[in-house]
Amino acid sequence: MSVRPEEVTSILAKQLEAYQKELDLAQVGVVLEVGDGIARVYGLREAMASELIQFPNQVFGVALNLEEDNVGCILLGPDAGIKEGDQVRATGRIVEVPVGERLLGRVVDAIGRPRDGKGPIVTDSYRAIESPAPNVVERRPVHQALQTGLKAIDSTTPIGRGQRELIIGDRQTGKTALVVDTIINQRGEQVFCIYAAIGQKMSAVAQVVDVLERHHALEYTTVLVAAASDPAPEQYVAPYAACAMGEYFRERGQHALVIYDDLSKHAQAYRQVSLLLRRPPGREAYPGDIFNLHSRLLERAAKLNDERGAGSLTALPIAETQAGDYTAYIPTNLISITDGQIYLETDLFYAGVRPAINMGLSVSRVGGAARIEAMNVVAKSLKLDLARYREMAAFAQFSSELDRATRAQLARGERLVELLKQEQYAPMPVEEQVVSIYLGVSGSLDDLPVEEVRPVEAELLALVRSRYPEILQHIRKTRDLPEQTQRLLDRAIAELKQRRQAKAQPQAQA
């Protein structure tokens, strides 16, 4: 078989016409040193801040220090398989995490990889962990309540959708229990929850996941874990990843709640990373940009205006204090960034007041805008009464003779404190909270022994559910408490008193 030159020529000509010169340009660097979760790389002259850097063994790093002769990276994975002289590549991408509905009901790590043994998370939606906060024009003032289900919070320090409310207190004062109650209370409210456990023990995280599962709350919740045993870089990245997961829902006109538990450990992880990268230390050895660390995170929580879809991202950061010192460096930073704080006090916790909220130091800077109108009607004097009670109780210890008005104020305060106590993992619908608080502020409990306050509250709620359901229906539907409904509520309280008196008479005769 002979080869015809013209055929070979035509084939070569066609291939040359179709040929396109393509160059695969990649930035390549060399590891100078590695250890303790950080690596220094030489040769990445065009690396961006927060750019993903690919190391051997499928380990990724984040460029954090852009210096003249090297790039300081934090490693999002084990550094055991990386050594000096290894080749690394710049990816040209910023750190991203998977987002969307597929993450609901799952437990993931700091960059969205599953940790619950339920298989891979298949999603096409990814979002950069760092993004600019919505500007002033895109926001709308907080006006919609986010109900926690806790009487002590929804009545005195309300939280609105799009707000940033700090939860602060010593260890073992009920901070995590408070936010878990809030997650449980979002069932049926179309609020998607992201719980970021930063620097927590795995046993504590497992307990939270178990509680959420038992109360059917995990189905609308994503648990993001950067545990105490995980490297400091993962703990540093975790809250930003959780925020990006919440922003996915906000940008689609939905509502999300993200909880950072806790930012004190996050600051410590960042301090560790910064010192390893030889950043100059400042107060308490924290780097100079520690305020920016948390402000750029918490500013991303917002309620968007109607043009942007009216979605919201609410943030509940947690900060741990030492011996009740809320004037420490990190707590004061967070207090100045957020829209209020809920301060949990150790003495109250051990005195049996649960949740152990100090009403004098707790505040919500959105005021009544985050409360439904019915709660505004019944709770307008509640916080003032409680603050007066705390003040008078302190002075009453040194006085044996008190005037009638002071005794009445102390008696009212004791009963209100008892009324605001609540069992763990038992959030209360807002309409029942209104009925409960109306019982206290109307003076109907003043002549009762303190130990009978909560049984009477339970009896009234049972009576209203069975005999006066229209009260709860009206509050739930209109969010208001008009005089007509108040009169109906007064009638229910009067009927309850008659029942108790009728029950007490035979006992007294016996």
Short mmCIF file of C-alpha atoms in Angstrom, two decimals:
data_model
loop_
_atom_site.label_atom_id
_atom_site.label_comp_id
_atom_site.label_asym_id
_atom_site.label_seq_id
_atom_site.Cartn_x
_atom_site.Cartn_y
_atom_site.Cartn_z
CA MET A 1 0.00 0.00 0.00
CA SER A 2 1.55 3.30 -1.11
CA VAL A 3 1.41 6.49 0.92
CA ARG A 4 0.20 9.50 -1.02
CA PRO A 5 2.02 12.69 -0.02
CA GLU A 6 -0.91 14.96 -0.83
CA GLU A 7 -3.14 13.16 1.70
CA VAL A 8 -0.54 13.47 4.47
CA THR A 9 -0.09 17.15 3.61
CA SER A 10 -3.82 17.87 3.79
CA ILE A 11 -4.19 16.10 7.14
CA LEU A 12 -1.26 18.03 8.62
CA ALA A 13 -2.64 21.32 7.25
CA LYS A 14 -6.05 20.69 8.92
CA GLN A 15 -4.43 19.86 12.25
CA LEU A 16 -2.26 22.97 12.10
CA GLU A 17 -5.35 25.11 11.38
CA ALA A 18 -7.16 23.67 14.41
CA TYR A 19 -4.13 24.01 16.69
CA GLN A 20 -4.47 26.59 19.47
CA LYS A 21 -1.58 27.55 21.65
CA GLU A 22 -2.62 27.07 25.29
CA LEU A 23 -0.37 27.73 28.20
CA ASP A 24 -1.14 26.39 31.67
CA LEU A 25 0.22 29.14 33.87
CA ALA A 26 0.41 28.28 37.55
CA GLN A 27 2.11 29.96 40.46
CA VAL A 28 4.38 27.46 42.11
CA GLY A 29 6.18 27.87 45.40
CA VAL A 30 8.36 25.90 47.79
CA VAL A 31 7.77 25.18 51.49
CA LEU A 32 10.39 26.88 53.64
CA GLU A 33 9.13 25.68 57.04
CA VAL A 34 6.08 23.93 58.43
CA GLY A 35 4.71 23.11 61.89
CA ASP A 36 1.97 23.84 64.43
CA GLY A 37 -0.63 24.35 61.72
CA ILE A 38 1.26 27.02 59.76
CA ALA A 39 3.65 26.98 56.80
CA ARG A 40 5.94 29.54 55.18
CA VAL A 41 6.16 29.39 51.39
CA TYR A 42 8.68 30.99 49.02
CA GLY A 43 7.91 31.90 45.39
CA LEU A 44 4.20 32.89 45.42
CA ARG A 45 4.83 36.54 44.54
CA GLU A 46 1.30 37.16 43.22
CA ALA A 47 -0.67 35.39 45.95
CA MET A 48 -3.81 37.14 47.21
CA ALA A 49 -4.88 37.60 50.81
CA SER A 50 -7.03 34.62 51.92
CA GLU A 51 -6.17 32.71 48.72
CA LEU A 52 -6.32 28.91 48.80
CA ILE A 53 -2.89 27.31 48.50
CA GLN A 54 -2.65 23.62 47.55
CA PHE A 55 -0.10 21.57 49.50
CA PRO A 56 0.85 17.91 48.98
CA ASN A 57 -1.50 15.12 50.18
CA GLN A 58 -4.61 17.17 49.27
CA VAL A 59 -4.08 19.58 52.16
CA PHE A 60 -5.11 23.18 51.56
CA GLY A 61 -3.82 26.30 53.22
CA VAL A 62 -4.92 29.94 53.36
CA ALA A 63 -2.51 32.78 52.63
CA LEU A 64 -2.64 35.04 55.67
CA ASN A 65 0.71 36.87 55.77
CA LEU A 66 1.87 38.41 52.48
CA GLU A 67 5.48 39.35 53.21
CA GLU A 68 8.22 40.55 50.89
CA ASP A 69 10.14 37.30 50.66
CA ASN A 70 7.57 34.65 51.70
CA VAL A 71 3.89 33.92 52.28
CA GLY A 72 2.64 32.78 55.69
CA CYS A 73 -0.17 30.20 55.38
CA ILE A 74 -2.47 28.52 57.84
CA LEU A 75 -3.15 24.84 57.10
CA LEU A 76 -6.70 23.48 56.96
CA GLY A 77 -5.61 19.93 57.62
CA PRO A 78 -2.77 17.85 59.13
CA ASP A 79 0.77 19.03 58.53
CA ALA A 80 2.34 15.61 59.10
CA GLY A 81 2.70 14.84 55.37
CA ILE A 82 4.23 18.21 54.47
CA LYS A 83 7.97 18.87 54.67
CA GLU A 84 10.50 21.52 53.75
CA GLY A 85 11.14 21.67 49.99
CA ASP A 86 7.68 20.42 48.97
CA GLN A 87 6.12 22.15 45.98
CA VAL A 88 2.85 24.09 46.45
CA ARG A 89 0.47 25.75 43.98
CA ALA A 90 -1.64 28.88 44.19
CA THR A 91 -5.23 28.13 43.13
CA GLY A 92 -6.40 31.67 42.39
CA ARG A 93 -9.49 31.02 44.52
CA ILE A 94 -10.60 32.40 47.87
CA VAL A 95 -11.66 29.89 50.55
CA GLU A 96 -15.16 28.62 49.81
CA VAL A 97 -17.58 26.35 51.65
CA PRO A 98 -20.60 24.40 50.40
CA VAL A 99 -23.91 26.09 51.24
CA GLY A 100 -27.60 25.39 50.80
CA GLU A 101 -30.40 23.11 51.96
CA ARG A 102 -28.24 19.98 51.53
CA LEU A 103 -26.30 20.95 54.67
CA LEU A 104 -29.41 21.03 56.87
CA GLY A 105 -29.48 18.14 59.32
CA ARG A 106 -25.74 17.56 58.92
CA VAL A 107 -22.66 17.93 61.13
CA VAL A 108 -19.73 19.38 59.16
CA ASP A 109 -16.20 20.62 59.83
CA ALA A 110 -14.84 24.14 59.39
CA ILE A 111 -14.77 23.95 55.59
CA GLY A 112 -18.00 22.01 55.09
CA ARG A 113 -16.77 18.41 55.00
CA PRO A 114 -19.16 15.93 56.70
CA ARG A 115 -18.32 14.67 60.18
CA ASP A 116 -21.49 12.70 60.94
CA GLY A 117 -20.87 9.54 58.91
CA LYS A 118 -23.96 10.13 56.75
CA GLY A 119 -22.09 10.20 53.45
CA PRO A 120 -20.87 13.03 51.20
CA ILE A 121 -22.71 16.34 50.81
CA VAL A 122 -23.58 16.80 47.13
CA THR A 123 -24.23 20.45 46.25
CA ASP A 124 -23.42 22.86 43.43
CA SER A 125 -23.67 25.94 45.69
CA TYR A 126 -20.47 27.35 47.16
CA ARG A 127 -19.82 30.67 48.85
CA ALA A 128 -16.64 32.49 49.88
CA ILE A 129 -16.20 32.54 53.65
CA GLU A 130 -15.28 36.25 53.55
CA SER A 131 -17.68 38.69 51.91
CA PRO A 132 -18.49 42.38 52.43
CA ALA A 133 -21.30 43.25 54.82
CA PRO A 134 -24.48 44.82 53.33
CA ASN A 135 -24.20 48.59 53.23
CA VAL A 136 -26.54 51.06 54.95
CA VAL A 137 -28.78 51.52 51.91
CA GLU A 138 -29.38 47.76 51.56
CA ARG A 139 -30.43 47.33 55.18
CA ARG A 140 -33.72 47.84 56.95
CA PRO A 141 -34.05 48.64 60.66
CA VAL A 142 -34.84 45.60 62.81
CA HIS A 143 -38.63 45.37 63.16
CA GLN A 144 -39.44 41.65 63.22
CA ALA A 145 -39.16 39.57 66.38
CA LEU A 146 -37.07 36.41 66.59
CA GLN A 147 -38.74 34.50 69.42
CA THR A 148 -36.41 32.56 71.69
CA GLY A 149 -39.23 30.87 73.60
CA LEU A 150 -37.75 32.15 76.88
CA LYS A 151 -39.96 34.50 78.87
CA ALA A 152 -37.03 36.30 80.47
CA ILE A 153 -35.58 37.25 77.06
CA ASP A 154 -38.63 37.82 74.85
CA SER A 155 -40.16 40.13 77.46
CA THR A 156 -37.18 42.19 78.67
CA THR A 157 -34.30 41.90 76.16
CA PRO A 158 -36.02 40.99 72.88
CA ILE A 159 -34.07 39.82 69.84
CA GLY A 160 -35.07 40.89 66.34
CA ARG A 161 -34.35 39.28 62.99
CA GLY A 162 -31.14 40.79 61.69
CA GLN A 163 -29.89 41.74 65.16
CA ARG A 164 -26.57 40.85 66.82
CA GLU A 165 -27.13 40.02 70.49
CA LEU A 166 -24.15 38.97 72.60
CA ILE A 167 -24.61 36.23 75.21
CA ILE A 168 -21.98 36.65 77.89
CA GLY A 169 -21.17 34.94 81.19
CA ASP A 170 -18.83 32.63 83.03
CA ARG A 171 -18.51 28.97 82.12
CA GLN A 172 -21.35 26.69 83.25
CA THR A 173 -23.97 29.45 83.49
CA GLY A 174 -26.32 28.17 80.76
CA LYS A 175 -25.10 30.04 77.66
CA THR A 176 -25.25 27.04 75.32
CA ALA A 177 -28.56 25.87 76.82
CA LEU A 178 -30.03 29.29 76.05
CA VAL A 179 -29.10 29.17 72.36
CA VAL A 180 -30.20 25.54 72.02
CA ASP A 181 -33.62 26.56 73.39
CA THR A 182 -33.69 29.32 70.78
CA ILE A 183 -32.95 26.82 67.98
CA ILE A 184 -35.67 24.46 69.22
CA ASN A 185 -38.16 27.36 69.27
CA GLN A 186 -37.59 28.08 65.55
CA ARG A 187 -39.48 24.91 64.60
CA GLY A 188 -42.21 25.91 62.15
CA GLU A 189 -40.93 29.52 61.95
CA GLN A 190 -39.01 29.08 58.66
CA VAL A 191 -35.75 30.19 60.30
CA PHE A 192 -32.73 28.10 59.28
CA CYS A 193 -30.13 27.69 62.04
CA ILE A 194 -26.35 27.28 61.93
CA TYR A 195 -24.64 26.35 65.19
CA ALA A 196 -20.87 26.87 65.08
CA ALA A 197 -19.08 25.07 67.94
CA ILE A 198 -15.64 26.69 68.22
CA GLY A 199 -13.11 25.20 70.61
CA GLN A 200 -15.73 23.04 72.36
CA LYS A 201 -15.20 19.49 73.61
CA MET A 202 -16.53 16.86 71.21
CA SER A 203 -18.58 15.35 74.05
CA ALA A 204 -20.36 18.70 74.54
CA VAL A 205 -21.02 19.01 70.80
CA ALA A 206 -22.39 15.45 70.67
CA GLN A 207 -24.75 16.32 73.51
CA VAL A 208 -26.05 19.38 71.64
CA VAL A 209 -26.59 17.33 68.47
CA ASP A 210 -28.47 14.69 70.49
CA VAL A 211 -30.76 17.32 72.07
CA LEU A 212 -31.51 18.85 68.66
CA GLU A 213 -32.30 15.42 67.21
CA ARG A 214 -34.62 14.50 70.08
CA HIS A 215 -36.56 17.77 69.65
CA HIS A 216 -36.71 17.43 65.83
CA ALA A 217 -34.67 20.61 65.42
CA LEU A 218 -31.71 19.13 63.54
CA GLU A 219 -33.76 18.95 60.33
CA TYR A 220 -33.52 22.75 59.90
CA THR A 221 -30.08 23.13 61.53
CA THR A 222 -26.47 22.75 60.39
CA VAL A 223 -23.91 22.02 63.12
CA LEU A 224 -20.41 23.24 62.20
CA VAL A 225 -17.66 21.85 64.44
CA ALA A 226 -14.14 23.13 64.99
CA ALA A 227 -13.50 21.30 68.24
CA ALA A 228 -10.84 21.90 70.87
CA SER A 229 -8.87 18.96 69.42
CA ASP A 230 -8.88 20.49 65.92
CA PRO A 231 -6.03 22.73 64.71
CA ALA A 232 -6.21 26.44 65.56
CA PRO A 233 -6.52 27.45 61.86
CA GLU A 234 -9.78 25.50 61.57
CA GLN A 235 -11.11 27.21 64.70
CA TYR A 236 -10.17 30.56 63.15
CA VAL A 237 -12.01 29.83 59.87
CA ALA A 238 -15.12 28.24 61.47
CA PRO A 239 -17.29 31.32 62.29
CA TYR A 240 -16.72 32.84 58.83
CA ALA A 241 -17.78 29.57 57.21
CA ALA A 242 -20.90 29.43 59.40
CA CYS A 243 -21.74 33.03 58.47
CA ALA A 244 -21.42 32.21 54.74
CA MET A 245 -23.84 29.29 55.20
CA GLY A 246 -26.35 31.65 56.83
CA GLU A 247 -25.88 34.32 54.15
CA TYR A 248 -27.00 31.81 51.50
CA PHE A 249 -30.51 31.83 52.99
CA ARG A 250 -30.54 35.60 53.61
CA GLU A 251 -29.67 36.36 49.99
CA ARG A 252 -32.69 34.28 48.88
CA GLY A 253 -35.16 36.30 50.96
CA GLN A 254 -35.25 33.70 53.78
CA HIS A 255 -34.32 33.97 57.44
CA ALA A 256 -31.29 32.45 59.15
CA LEU A 257 -29.90 32.35 62.68
CA VAL A 258 -26.18 31.76 63.23
CA ILE A 259 -24.70 31.05 66.66
CA TYR A 260 -20.98 31.40 67.41
CA ASP A 261 -20.14 29.31 70.48
CA ASP A 262 -17.86 30.90 71.42
CA LEU A 263 -15.86 33.89 70.13
CA SER A 264 -13.53 33.99 73.16
CA LYS A 265 -12.00 30.69 72.01
CA HIS A 266 -12.03 31.99 68.44
CA ALA A 267 -9.93 35.00 69.53
CA GLN A 268 -7.52 32.67 71.33
CA ALA A 269 -7.13 30.52 68.21
CA TYR A 270 -6.41 33.64 66.14
CA ARG A 271 -3.89 34.80 68.72
CA GLN A 272 -2.12 31.44 68.51
CA VAL A 273 -1.99 31.57 64.70
CA SER A 274 -0.83 35.21 64.70
CA LEU A 275 1.99 34.58 67.16
CA LEU A 276 3.17 31.57 65.13
CA LEU A 277 3.19 33.81 62.03
CA ARG A 278 5.24 36.33 64.06
CA ARG A 279 2.70 39.10 63.91
CA PRO A 280 3.47 41.78 66.53
CA PRO A 281 1.48 41.17 69.74
CA GLY A 282 -0.53 43.88 71.48
CA ARG A 283 -2.70 43.92 74.59
CA GLU A 284 -2.86 40.49 76.28
CA ALA A 285 -0.69 39.21 73.37
CA TYR A 286 -3.61 39.55 70.94
CA PRO A 287 -2.66 41.00 67.54
CA GLY A 288 -3.61 44.58 66.71
CA ASP A 289 -6.43 43.59 64.33
CA ILE A 290 -8.39 41.55 66.89
CA PHE A 291 -11.23 44.09 66.85
CA ASN A 292 -11.45 43.87 63.07
CA LEU A 293 -11.51 40.07 63.37
CA HIS A 294 -14.92 40.13 65.04
CA SER A 295 -16.37 43.35 63.61
CA ARG A 296 -16.07 42.15 60.00
CA LEU A 297 -17.80 38.92 61.05
CA LEU A 298 -20.68 40.38 63.06
CA GLU A 299 -21.36 43.27 60.65
CA ARG A 300 -22.51 40.69 58.11
CA ALA A 301 -25.64 40.04 60.21
CA ALA A 302 -28.42 42.24 58.82
CA LYS A 303 -32.06 42.60 57.91
CA LEU A 304 -32.21 43.41 54.18
CA ASN A 305 -34.70 45.82 52.62
CA ASP A 306 -37.52 44.74 50.30
CA GLU A 307 -35.48 45.47 47.14
CA ARG A 308 -32.87 42.94 48.31
CA GLY A 309 -35.49 40.31 49.14
CA ALA A 310 -36.22 41.17 52.81
CA GLY A 311 -34.14 38.26 54.12
CA SER A 312 -32.33 38.38 57.44
CA LEU A 313 -29.30 36.92 59.17
CA THR A 314 -29.40 37.07 62.98
CA ALA A 315 -26.20 36.52 64.97
CA LEU A 316 -25.97 35.27 68.56
CA PRO A 317 -22.27 35.38 69.47
CA ILE A 318 -21.24 33.91 72.83
CA ALA A 319 -18.37 35.22 74.95
CA GLU A 320 -16.99 33.56 78.09
CA THR A 321 -15.91 35.74 81.00
CA GLN A 322 -13.48 34.93 83.81
CA ALA A 323 -14.86 35.45 87.34
CA GLY A 324 -17.65 37.65 85.97
CA ASP A 325 -15.26 40.22 84.50
CA TYR A 326 -17.25 41.56 81.54
CA THR A 327 -14.79 44.49 81.24
CA ALA A 328 -12.04 42.23 79.87
CA TYR A 329 -10.53 42.86 76.44
CA ILE A 330 -12.53 40.50 74.19
CA PRO A 331 -15.91 40.92 75.99
CA THR A 332 -15.74 44.74 75.79
CA ASN A 333 -14.80 44.52 72.10
CA LEU A 334 -17.84 42.35 71.42
CA ILE A 335 -20.17 44.50 73.54
CA SER A 336 -19.17 47.55 71.48
CA ILE A 337 -19.85 45.73 68.19
CA THR A 338 -23.20 44.09 69.01
CA ASP A 339 -26.71 45.51 69.44
CA GLY A 340 -27.01 44.48 73.07
CA GLN A 341 -26.01 41.73 75.47
CA ILE A 342 -27.60 39.11 77.69
CA TYR A 343 -25.47 38.73 80.81
CA LEU A 344 -25.73 35.42 82.67
CA GLU A 345 -24.65 35.61 86.30
CA THR A 346 -23.09 32.75 88.26
CA ASP A 347 -24.72 33.71 91.59
CA LEU A 348 -28.18 33.70 90.03
CA PHE A 349 -27.51 30.35 88.35
CA TYR A 350 -26.54 28.69 91.63
CA ALA A 351 -29.50 30.36 93.38
CA GLY A 352 -31.81 28.40 91.07
CA VAL A 353 -32.76 31.26 88.74
CA ARG A 354 -32.74 29.66 85.28
CA PRO A 355 -32.07 31.28 82.85
CA ALA A 356 -29.70 33.23 85.12
CA ILE A 357 -30.12 36.61 83.40
CA ASN A 358 -28.95 39.74 85.21
CA MET A 359 -31.64 42.25 84.18
CA GLY A 360 -29.56 45.25 85.21
CA LEU A 361 -26.64 44.45 82.90
CA SER A 362 -28.65 42.95 80.03
CA VAL A 363 -29.96 45.19 77.30
CA SER A 364 -31.34 45.05 73.76
CA ARG A 365 -30.62 48.19 71.78
CA VAL A 366 -33.55 47.71 69.40
CA GLY A 367 -36.01 48.09 72.29
CA GLY A 368 -39.67 47.32 71.69
CA ALA A 369 -39.17 47.19 67.90
CA ALA A 370 -38.25 43.50 68.25
CA ARG A 371 -41.27 42.64 70.44
CA ILE A 372 -44.79 41.91 69.29
CA GLU A 373 -47.32 44.55 70.34
CA ALA A 374 -49.01 42.23 72.84
CA MET A 375 -45.69 41.77 74.66
CA ASN A 376 -45.09 45.53 74.60
CA VAL A 377 -48.46 45.99 76.36
CA VAL A 378 -47.78 43.55 79.21
CA ALA A 379 -44.02 43.93 79.65
CA LYS A 380 -43.59 47.71 79.49
CA SER A 381 -42.97 47.96 83.25
CA LEU A 382 -41.51 44.48 83.81
CA LYS A 383 -37.81 45.27 83.44
CA LEU A 384 -38.13 48.40 85.60
CA ASP A 385 -39.92 46.43 88.33
CA LEU A 386 -37.19 43.78 88.29
CA ALA A 387 -34.39 46.36 88.36
CA ARG A 388 -36.03 48.11 91.34
CA TYR A 389 -36.45 44.78 93.08
CA ARG A 390 -32.73 43.97 92.70
CA GLU A 391 -31.79 47.38 94.08
CA MET A 392 -34.20 47.20 97.00
CA ALA A 393 -33.28 43.60 97.82
CA ALA A 394 -29.64 44.67 98.19
CA PHE A 395 -30.55 47.44 100.66
CA ALA A 396 -33.19 45.38 102.49
CA GLN A 397 -30.45 43.09 103.82
CA PHE A 398 -29.26 45.92 106.07
CA SER A 399 -32.67 47.08 107.29
CA SER A 400 -35.04 45.31 109.66
CA GLU A 401 -37.99 47.69 109.27
CA LEU A 402 -39.34 48.38 105.78
CA ASP A 403 -42.30 50.56 104.81
CA ARG A 404 -45.35 49.05 103.16
CA ALA A 405 -44.47 50.25 99.62
CA THR A 406 -41.00 48.73 99.81
CA ARG A 407 -42.38 45.42 101.11
CA ALA A 408 -44.92 45.39 98.26
CA GLN A 409 -42.20 46.07 95.71
CA LEU A 410 -40.03 43.27 97.11
CA ALA A 411 -42.98 40.86 97.13
CA ARG A 412 -43.85 41.70 93.52
CA GLY A 413 -40.21 41.30 92.46
CA GLU A 414 -39.83 37.89 94.12
CA ARG A 415 -42.89 36.60 92.30
CA LEU A 416 -41.83 38.03 88.95
CA VAL A 417 -38.41 36.38 89.29
CA GLU A 418 -40.12 33.09 90.07
CA LEU A 419 -42.50 33.56 87.13
CA LEU A 420 -39.63 34.08 84.66
CA LYS A 421 -37.94 30.81 85.61
CA GLN A 422 -38.19 28.17 82.90
CA GLU A 423 -37.25 24.54 82.43
CA GLN A 424 -34.41 23.70 80.05
CA TYR A 425 -35.35 22.67 76.49
CA ALA A 426 -38.97 23.78 77.05
CA PRO A 427 -39.43 26.99 75.02
CA MET A 428 -42.85 28.61 75.31
CA PRO A 429 -44.97 30.02 72.45
CA VAL A 430 -45.12 33.81 72.55
CA GLU A 431 -48.91 33.90 73.07
CA GLU A 432 -48.55 31.78 76.23
CA GLN A 433 -45.69 34.02 77.39
CA VAL A 434 -48.01 37.04 77.12
CA VAL A 435 -50.65 35.29 79.28
CA SER A 436 -48.02 34.26 81.83
CA ILE A 437 -46.47 37.73 82.17
CA TYR A 438 -49.89 39.40 82.31
CA LEU A 439 -50.61 37.19 85.33
CA GLY A 440 -47.55 38.60 87.09
CA VAL A 441 -47.73 42.31 86.18
CA SER A 442 -51.47 42.50 86.92
CA GLY A 443 -50.74 41.81 90.61
CA SER A 444 -52.70 38.55 90.66
CA LEU A 445 -49.76 36.70 92.24
CA ASP A 446 -48.93 39.25 94.95
CA ASP A 447 -50.94 37.51 97.70
CA LEU A 448 -49.68 34.01 96.87
CA PRO A 449 -46.70 32.22 98.45
CA VAL A 450 -43.68 32.26 96.13
CA GLU A 451 -43.62 28.46 95.83
CA GLU A 452 -47.16 28.50 94.36
CA VAL A 453 -46.35 30.93 91.52
CA ARG A 454 -45.35 28.38 88.90
CA PRO A 455 -48.14 25.87 89.70
CA VAL A 456 -50.67 28.73 89.37
CA GLU A 457 -49.08 29.76 86.07
CA ALA A 458 -49.41 26.19 84.75
CA GLU A 459 -53.06 26.01 85.92
CA LEU A 460 -53.89 29.30 84.18
CA LEU A 461 -52.32 28.22 80.90
CA ALA A 462 -54.21 24.91 81.03
CA LEU A 463 -57.46 26.79 81.76
CA VAL A 464 -56.92 29.26 78.90
CA ARG A 465 -56.11 26.45 76.45
CA SER A 466 -59.27 24.54 77.34
CA ARG A 467 -61.85 27.24 78.19
CA TYR A 468 -60.57 30.43 76.52
CA PRO A 469 -58.65 29.33 73.40
CA GLU A 470 -59.76 32.49 71.58
CA ILE A 471 -57.30 34.50 73.73
CA LEU A 472 -54.31 32.55 72.41
CA GLN A 473 -55.69 32.49 68.87
CA HIS A 474 -56.16 36.28 68.84
CA ILE A 475 -52.65 36.99 70.14
CA ARG A 476 -51.12 34.49 67.72
CA LYS A 477 -53.01 35.93 64.74
CA THR A 478 -52.94 39.71 65.39
CA ARG A 479 -49.83 39.93 67.66
CA ASP A 480 -51.84 42.43 69.72
CA LEU A 481 -53.65 42.49 73.09
CA PRO A 482 -56.67 44.83 72.88
CA GLU A 483 -58.80 45.73 75.90
CA GLN A 484 -61.43 43.18 74.93
CA THR A 485 -58.89 40.35 75.08
CA GLN A 486 -57.49 41.74 78.36
CA ARG A 487 -60.99 41.61 79.89
CA LEU A 488 -61.31 37.99 78.74
CA LEU A 489 -57.96 37.26 80.33
CA ASP A 490 -59.07 38.92 83.59
CA ARG A 491 -62.16 36.69 83.55
CA ALA A 492 -59.96 33.59 83.14
CA ILE A 493 -57.77 34.69 86.10
CA ALA A 494 -60.89 35.32 88.24
CA GLU A 495 -62.24 31.86 87.36
CA LEU A 496 -58.90 30.32 88.33
CA LYS A 497 -58.99 32.09 91.73
CA GLN A 498 -62.54 30.84 92.36
CA ARG A 499 -61.50 27.29 91.56
CA ARG A 500 -58.54 27.49 93.91
CA GLN A 501 -60.68 28.97 96.70
CA ALA A 502 -63.29 26.24 96.24
CA LYS A 503 -60.56 23.61 96.38
CA ALA A 504 -58.98 25.20 99.48
CA GLN A 505 -62.21 25.36 101.58
CA PRO A 506 -62.70 21.58 102.06
CA GLN A 507 -59.00 21.24 102.93
CA ALA A 508 -59.30 24.00 105.54
CA GLN A 509 -62.42 22.37 107.08
CA ALA A 510 -60.66 19.00 107.23
#
